[in-house]
Coordinates of C-alpha atoms in Angstrom, one line a residue:
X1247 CA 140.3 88.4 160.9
X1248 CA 138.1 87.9 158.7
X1249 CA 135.6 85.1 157.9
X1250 CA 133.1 84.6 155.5
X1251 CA 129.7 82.4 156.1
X1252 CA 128.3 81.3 152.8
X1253 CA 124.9 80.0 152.6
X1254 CA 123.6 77.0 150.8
X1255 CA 123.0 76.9 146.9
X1256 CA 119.4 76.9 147.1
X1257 CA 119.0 79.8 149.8
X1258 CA 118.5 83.3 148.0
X1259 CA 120.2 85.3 150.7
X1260 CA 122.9 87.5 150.7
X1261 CA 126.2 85.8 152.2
X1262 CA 126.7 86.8 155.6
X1263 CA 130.3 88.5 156.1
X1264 CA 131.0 88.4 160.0
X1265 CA 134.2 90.7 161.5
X1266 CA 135.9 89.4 164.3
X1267 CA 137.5 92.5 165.4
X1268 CA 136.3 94.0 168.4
X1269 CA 137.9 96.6 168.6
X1270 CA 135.9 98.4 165.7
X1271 CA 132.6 99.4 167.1
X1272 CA 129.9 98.2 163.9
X1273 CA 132.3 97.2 161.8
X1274 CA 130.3 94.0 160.9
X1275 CA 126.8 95.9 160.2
X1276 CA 128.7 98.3 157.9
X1277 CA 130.1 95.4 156.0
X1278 CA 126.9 93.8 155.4
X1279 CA 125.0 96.8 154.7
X1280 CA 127.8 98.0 152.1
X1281 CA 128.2 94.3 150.5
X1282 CA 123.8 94.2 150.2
X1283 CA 124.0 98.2 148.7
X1284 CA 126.6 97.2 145.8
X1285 CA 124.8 94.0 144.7
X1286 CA 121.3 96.0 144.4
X1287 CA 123.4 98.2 142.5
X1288 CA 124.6 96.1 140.3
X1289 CA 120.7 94.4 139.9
X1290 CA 118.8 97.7 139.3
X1291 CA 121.9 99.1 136.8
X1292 CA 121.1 95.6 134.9
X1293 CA 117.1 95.9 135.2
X1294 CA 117.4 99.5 134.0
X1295 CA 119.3 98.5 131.3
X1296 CA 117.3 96.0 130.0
X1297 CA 113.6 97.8 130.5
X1298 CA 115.3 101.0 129.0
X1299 CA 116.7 99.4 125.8
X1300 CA 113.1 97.6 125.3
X1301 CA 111.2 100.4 125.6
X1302 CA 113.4 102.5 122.8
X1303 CA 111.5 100.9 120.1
X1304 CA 107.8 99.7 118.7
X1305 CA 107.4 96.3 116.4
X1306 CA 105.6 98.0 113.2
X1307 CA 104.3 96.9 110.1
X1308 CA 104.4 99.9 107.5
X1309 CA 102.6 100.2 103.8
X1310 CA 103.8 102.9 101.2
X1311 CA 101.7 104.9 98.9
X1312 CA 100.5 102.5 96.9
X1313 CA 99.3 100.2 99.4
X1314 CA 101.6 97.7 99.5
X1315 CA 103.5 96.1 102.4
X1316 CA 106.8 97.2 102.4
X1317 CA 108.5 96.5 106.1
X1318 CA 105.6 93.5 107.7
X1319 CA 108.2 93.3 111.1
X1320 CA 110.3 96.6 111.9
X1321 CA 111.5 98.3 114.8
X1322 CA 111.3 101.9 114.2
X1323 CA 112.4 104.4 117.7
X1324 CA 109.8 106.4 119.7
X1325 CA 111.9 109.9 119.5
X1326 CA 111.6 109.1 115.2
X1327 CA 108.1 108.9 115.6
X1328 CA 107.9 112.0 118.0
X1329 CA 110.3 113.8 116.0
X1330 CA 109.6 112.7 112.0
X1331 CA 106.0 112.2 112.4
X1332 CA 104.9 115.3 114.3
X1333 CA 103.5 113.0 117.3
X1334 CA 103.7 114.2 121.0
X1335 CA 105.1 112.2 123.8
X1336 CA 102.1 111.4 125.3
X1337 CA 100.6 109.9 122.0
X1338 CA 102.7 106.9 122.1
X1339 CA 100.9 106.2 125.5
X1340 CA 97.8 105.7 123.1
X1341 CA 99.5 103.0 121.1
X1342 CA 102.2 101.2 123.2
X1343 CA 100.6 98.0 124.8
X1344 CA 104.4 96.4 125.9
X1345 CA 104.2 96.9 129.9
X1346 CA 100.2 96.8 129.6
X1347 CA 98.2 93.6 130.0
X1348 CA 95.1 95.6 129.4
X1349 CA 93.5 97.5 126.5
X1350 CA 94.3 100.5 126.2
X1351 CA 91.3 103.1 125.8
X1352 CA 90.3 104.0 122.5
X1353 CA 91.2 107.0 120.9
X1354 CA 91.5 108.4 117.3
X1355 CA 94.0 111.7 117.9
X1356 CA 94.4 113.9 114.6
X1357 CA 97.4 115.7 114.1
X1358 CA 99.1 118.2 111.4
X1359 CA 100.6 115.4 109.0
X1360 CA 98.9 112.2 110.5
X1361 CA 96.2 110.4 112.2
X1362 CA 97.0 108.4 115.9
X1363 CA 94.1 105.4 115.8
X1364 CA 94.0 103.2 118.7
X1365 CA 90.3 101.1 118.4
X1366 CA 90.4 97.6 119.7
X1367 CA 93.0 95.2 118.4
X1368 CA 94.3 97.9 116.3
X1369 CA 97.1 100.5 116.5
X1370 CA 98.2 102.7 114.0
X1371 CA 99.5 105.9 112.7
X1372 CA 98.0 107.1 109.0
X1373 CA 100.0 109.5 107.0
X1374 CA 98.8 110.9 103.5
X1375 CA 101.3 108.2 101.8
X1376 CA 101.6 105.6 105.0
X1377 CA 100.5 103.2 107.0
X1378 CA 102.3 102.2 110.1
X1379 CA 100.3 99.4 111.9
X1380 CA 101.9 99.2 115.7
X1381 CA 102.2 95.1 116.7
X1382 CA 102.6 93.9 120.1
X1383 CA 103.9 90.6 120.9
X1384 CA 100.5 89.0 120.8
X1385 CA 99.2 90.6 117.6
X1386 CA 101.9 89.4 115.7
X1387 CA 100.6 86.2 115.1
X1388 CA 96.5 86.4 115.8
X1389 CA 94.1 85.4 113.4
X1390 CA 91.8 89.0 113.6
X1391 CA 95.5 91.1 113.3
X1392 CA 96.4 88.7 109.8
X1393 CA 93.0 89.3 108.5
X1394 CA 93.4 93.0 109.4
X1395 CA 96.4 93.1 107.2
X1396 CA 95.0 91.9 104.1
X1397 CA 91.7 94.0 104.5
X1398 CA 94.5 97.4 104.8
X1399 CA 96.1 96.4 102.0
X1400 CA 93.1 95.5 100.0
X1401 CA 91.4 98.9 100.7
X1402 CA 94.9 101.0 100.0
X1403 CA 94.8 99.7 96.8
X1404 CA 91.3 100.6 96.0
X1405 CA 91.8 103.6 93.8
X1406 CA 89.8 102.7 91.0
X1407 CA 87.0 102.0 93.2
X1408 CA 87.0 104.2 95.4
X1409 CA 87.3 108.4 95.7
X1410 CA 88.3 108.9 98.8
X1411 CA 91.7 110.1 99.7
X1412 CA 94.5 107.7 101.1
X1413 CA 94.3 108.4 104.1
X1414 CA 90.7 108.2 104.9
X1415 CA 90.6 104.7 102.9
X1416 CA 93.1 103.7 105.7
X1417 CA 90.7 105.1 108.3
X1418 CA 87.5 103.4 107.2
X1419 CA 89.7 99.8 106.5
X1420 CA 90.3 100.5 110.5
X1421 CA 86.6 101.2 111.5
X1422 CA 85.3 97.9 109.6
X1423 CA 87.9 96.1 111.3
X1424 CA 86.8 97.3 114.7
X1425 CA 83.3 97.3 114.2
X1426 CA 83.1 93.8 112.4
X1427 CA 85.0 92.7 115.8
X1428 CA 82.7 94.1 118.2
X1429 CA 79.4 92.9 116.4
X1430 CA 81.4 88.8 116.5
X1431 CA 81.7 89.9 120.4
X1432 CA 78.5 91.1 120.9
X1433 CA 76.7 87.9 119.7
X1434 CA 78.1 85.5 120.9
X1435 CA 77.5 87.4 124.3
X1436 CA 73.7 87.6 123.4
X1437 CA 73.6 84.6 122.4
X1438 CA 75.1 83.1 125.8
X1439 CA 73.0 85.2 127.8
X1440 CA 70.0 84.3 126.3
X1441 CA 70.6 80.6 126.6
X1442 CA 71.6 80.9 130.4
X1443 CA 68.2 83.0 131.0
X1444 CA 66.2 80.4 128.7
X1445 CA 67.9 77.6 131.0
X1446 CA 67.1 79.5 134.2
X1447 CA 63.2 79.4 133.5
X1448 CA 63.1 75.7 132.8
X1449 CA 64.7 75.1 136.4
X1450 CA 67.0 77.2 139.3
X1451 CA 70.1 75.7 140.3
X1452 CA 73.2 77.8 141.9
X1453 CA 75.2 76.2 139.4
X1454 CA 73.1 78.1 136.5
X1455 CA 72.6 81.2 138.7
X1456 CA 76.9 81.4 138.8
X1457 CA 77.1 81.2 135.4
X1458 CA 74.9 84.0 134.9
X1459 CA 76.7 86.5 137.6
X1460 CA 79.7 85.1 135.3
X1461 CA 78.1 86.3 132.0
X1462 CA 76.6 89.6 133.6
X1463 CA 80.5 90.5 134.0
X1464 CA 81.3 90.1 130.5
X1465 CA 78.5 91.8 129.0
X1466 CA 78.9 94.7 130.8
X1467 CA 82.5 94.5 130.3
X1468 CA 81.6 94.7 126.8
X1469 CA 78.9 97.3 126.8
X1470 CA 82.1 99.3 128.1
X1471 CA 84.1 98.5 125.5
X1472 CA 81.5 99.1 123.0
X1473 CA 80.1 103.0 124.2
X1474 CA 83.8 103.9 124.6
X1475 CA 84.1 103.2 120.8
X1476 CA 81.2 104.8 119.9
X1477 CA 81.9 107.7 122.3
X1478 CA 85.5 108.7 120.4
X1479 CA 83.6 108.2 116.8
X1480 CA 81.2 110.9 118.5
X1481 CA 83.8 113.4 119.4
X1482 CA 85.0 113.5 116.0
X1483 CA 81.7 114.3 114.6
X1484 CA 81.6 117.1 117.2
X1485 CA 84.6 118.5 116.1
X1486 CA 84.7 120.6 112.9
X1487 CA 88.6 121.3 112.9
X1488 CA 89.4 117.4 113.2
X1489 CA 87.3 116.6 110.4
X1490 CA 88.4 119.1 108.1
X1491 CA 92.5 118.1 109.1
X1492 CA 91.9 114.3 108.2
X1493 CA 92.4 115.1 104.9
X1494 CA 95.7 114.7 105.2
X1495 CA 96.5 114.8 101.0
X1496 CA 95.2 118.0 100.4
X1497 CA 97.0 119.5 103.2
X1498 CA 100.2 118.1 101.3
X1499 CA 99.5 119.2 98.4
X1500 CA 99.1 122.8 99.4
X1501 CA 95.1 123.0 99.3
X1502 CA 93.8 122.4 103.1
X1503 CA 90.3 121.7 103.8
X1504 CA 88.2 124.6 105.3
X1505 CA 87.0 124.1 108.4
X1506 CA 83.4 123.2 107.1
X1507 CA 84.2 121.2 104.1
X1508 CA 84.3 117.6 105.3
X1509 CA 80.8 116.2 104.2
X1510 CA 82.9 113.0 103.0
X1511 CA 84.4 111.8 106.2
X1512 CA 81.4 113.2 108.3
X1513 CA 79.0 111.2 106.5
X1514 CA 81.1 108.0 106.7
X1515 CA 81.5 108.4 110.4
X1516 CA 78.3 109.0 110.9
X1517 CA 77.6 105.3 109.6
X1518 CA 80.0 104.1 111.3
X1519 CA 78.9 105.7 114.9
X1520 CA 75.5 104.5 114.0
X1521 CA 76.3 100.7 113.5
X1522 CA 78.2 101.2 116.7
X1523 CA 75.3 102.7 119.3
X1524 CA 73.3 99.8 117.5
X1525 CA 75.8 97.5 119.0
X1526 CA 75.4 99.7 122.0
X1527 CA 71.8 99.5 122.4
X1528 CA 71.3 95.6 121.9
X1529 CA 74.1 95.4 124.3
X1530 CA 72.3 97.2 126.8
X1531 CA 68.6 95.5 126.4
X1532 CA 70.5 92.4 127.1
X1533 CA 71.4 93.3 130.3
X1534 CA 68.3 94.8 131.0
X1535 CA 66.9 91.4 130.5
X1536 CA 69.8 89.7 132.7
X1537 CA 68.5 92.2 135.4
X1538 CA 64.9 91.5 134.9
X1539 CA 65.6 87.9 135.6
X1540 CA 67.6 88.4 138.4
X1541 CA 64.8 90.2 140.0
X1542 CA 62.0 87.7 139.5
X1543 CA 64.5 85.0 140.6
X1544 CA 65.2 86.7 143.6
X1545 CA 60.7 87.3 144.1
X1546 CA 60.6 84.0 143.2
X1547 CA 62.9 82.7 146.2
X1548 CA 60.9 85.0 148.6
X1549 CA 57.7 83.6 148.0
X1550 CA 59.3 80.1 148.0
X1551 CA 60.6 81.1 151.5
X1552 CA 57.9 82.6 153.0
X1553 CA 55.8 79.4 151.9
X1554 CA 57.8 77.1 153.5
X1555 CA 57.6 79.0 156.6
X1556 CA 54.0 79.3 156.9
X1557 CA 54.1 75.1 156.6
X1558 CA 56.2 75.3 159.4
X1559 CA 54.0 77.7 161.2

C-alpha cells in the first residue's frame, strides 16, 4: 500500500513517500532517493536552460563608418563575434561583465581586423568602419556610460578636424574617457585623505582613526586600479607589432603599416601613459602621507603610554 506524507506549504522539503510493504527489503529508501534524483533533474535542466540562453548573447551599442549611432540597444551572439570579427574565445572573457560583480582587469588586445578595449567603465570592440560599445545591465543607464556615448560619437565624426584614422579616433575617445574618470576618482580620494589627516592633527579620536583605515582601503584600491591602466598603455608602447596593426584602415585598404611606422599612435599613447603614471604617482605620495601619519600616531600613543606609566610609578 501505498501512502504519501505531504508536508506543510511553507516547509521546502521534499514530500516524504513511505512504503508499507515489508516484504521488499529498501523499497522505501529507493523511492525517496529516485523521487529527490528526478526533481533535481528537472531544476538543474531548468537552471541550465536559463544561464545558457543568457549567456548566448552581449547588450551592444554599435556606430557605423560615419560615426553615427546606428543600433544604441542590440543583442548580437558571442560565436558572431568569434566567428565575423576575428575574436578568440577567451577575448570575450575581457569584455563580458554578466556573472561578474567585479571589474574586470584592463586590457587593450589587438587583433587582425579589430581592436578588443576593456579600460574601466568601458568595453568595446573597434573595427576600421565600427564601433561596438559592450553594455552591461548597469551601464545602460549611468551618467559616465551616456556621456561616453556622445564623446564617441563626437570624436567619429571628427574628420575635418582631425587626421587620424577611424579607428584610432575611436581609441583616443576611449583613453580620455578613462583617463578623465580616474583623475574625478583620484581627487576626490586626495581630497578625503587630506581632510581626514588634517582632522587627525587637530585631535585623535578612534572614530577619526577608523575613518582613515577606511580611506587607506580605497586609495590603495585605487592606486591598483590606476597602475593596472597605466601598465596595459605601457605594453603597447613596448610592442612594435601592436602598434603598427592598429591601423586597422590601411590594413583594409591593402597598404599595412610596417612594423616601425606608428609614430602617430606611439606618440598619443605616450601622452596618454604619461597623464596616467601622473595619476599614479600622486596616488602613491598620498599614501605615503597616510602611512607617515599612521606612524607618528602610533609614536605618539607610545610616549603618551609610557608617560602615564611613569605617573603611576
Amino acid at each position: 500500500m501505498l501512502c504519501q506524507q505531504t508536508l506543510p506549504p511553507h516547509a521546502t522539503h521534499l514530500p516524504i513517500i513511505r512504503l508499507f510493504n515489508t516484504t521488499t527489503k529498501g523499497t522505501m529508501v529507493q523511492a525517496n532517493s529516485d523521487y529527490a534524483s528526478m526533481i533535481l533533474e528537472k531544476n538543474l535542466m531548468h537552471r541550465n536552460h536559463v544561464s545558457y540562453t543568457e549567456s548566448q548573447t552581449l547588450r551592444c551599442t554599435v556606430f557605423d563608418a560615419q560615426g553615427t549611432l546606428v543600433s544604441p540597444s542590440m543583442d548580437i551572439k558571442r560565436t558572431e563575434l568569434i566567428t565575423k570579427h576575428g575574436l578568440f574565445p577567451r577575448d570575450i572573457r575581457k569584455i563580458d561583465q554578466t556573472n561578474h560583480s567585479f571589474e574586470i582587469a584592463p586590457a587593450i588586445s589587438v587583433r587582425r581586423t579589430s581592436i578588443l578595449v576593456s579600460l574601466l567603465h568601458i568595453r568595446c570592440l573597434i573595427k576600421a568602419d565600427t564601433v561596438i560599445l559592450f553594455d552591461d545591465s548597469g551601464s545602460r543607464t549611468s551618467r559616465a556610460h551616456s556621456q561616453f556615448i556622445a564623446e564617441l560619437e563626437s570624436k567619429l565624426k571628427s574628420t575635418q578636424q582631425s587626421d587620424l584614422p577611424y579607428e584610432i579616433r575611436a581609441l583616443e575617445a576611449v583613453l580620455v574617457s578613462a583617463l578623465a574618470n580616474l583623475d574625478a576618482e583620484m581627487k576626490v580620494n586626495t581630497t578625503v585623505t587630506k581632510g581626514v589627516l588634517a582632522e587627525l592633527e587637530e585631535e585623535i579620536t578612534r572614530e577619526k582613526l577608523r575613518f582613515l583605515l577606511i580611506q587607506n582601503k580605497k586609495i590603495s584600491t585605487f592606486a591598483q586600479k590606476a597602475t593596472l591602466v597605466r601598465d596595459v598603455i605601457d605594453e603597447l608602447l613596448e610592442n612594435d607589432d601592436d602598434l603598427a596593426g592598429m591601423y586597422l584602415t590601411a590594413k583594409k585598404n591593402g597598404v599595412p603599416r610596417s612594423v616601425d611606422d606608428h609614430a602617430e599612435i606611439e606618440m598619443l599613447l605616450e601622452s596618454y601613459y604619461n597623464h596616467c603614471d601622473e595619476i599614479v604617482q600622486t596616488i602613491n605620495r598620498v599614501i605615503n602621507n597616510v602611512r607617515t601619519s599612521e606612524e607618528i600616531i602610533n609614536i605618539s600613543s607610545w610616549i603618551v603610554t609610557e608617560i602615564n606609566l611613569c605617573y603611576l610609578d
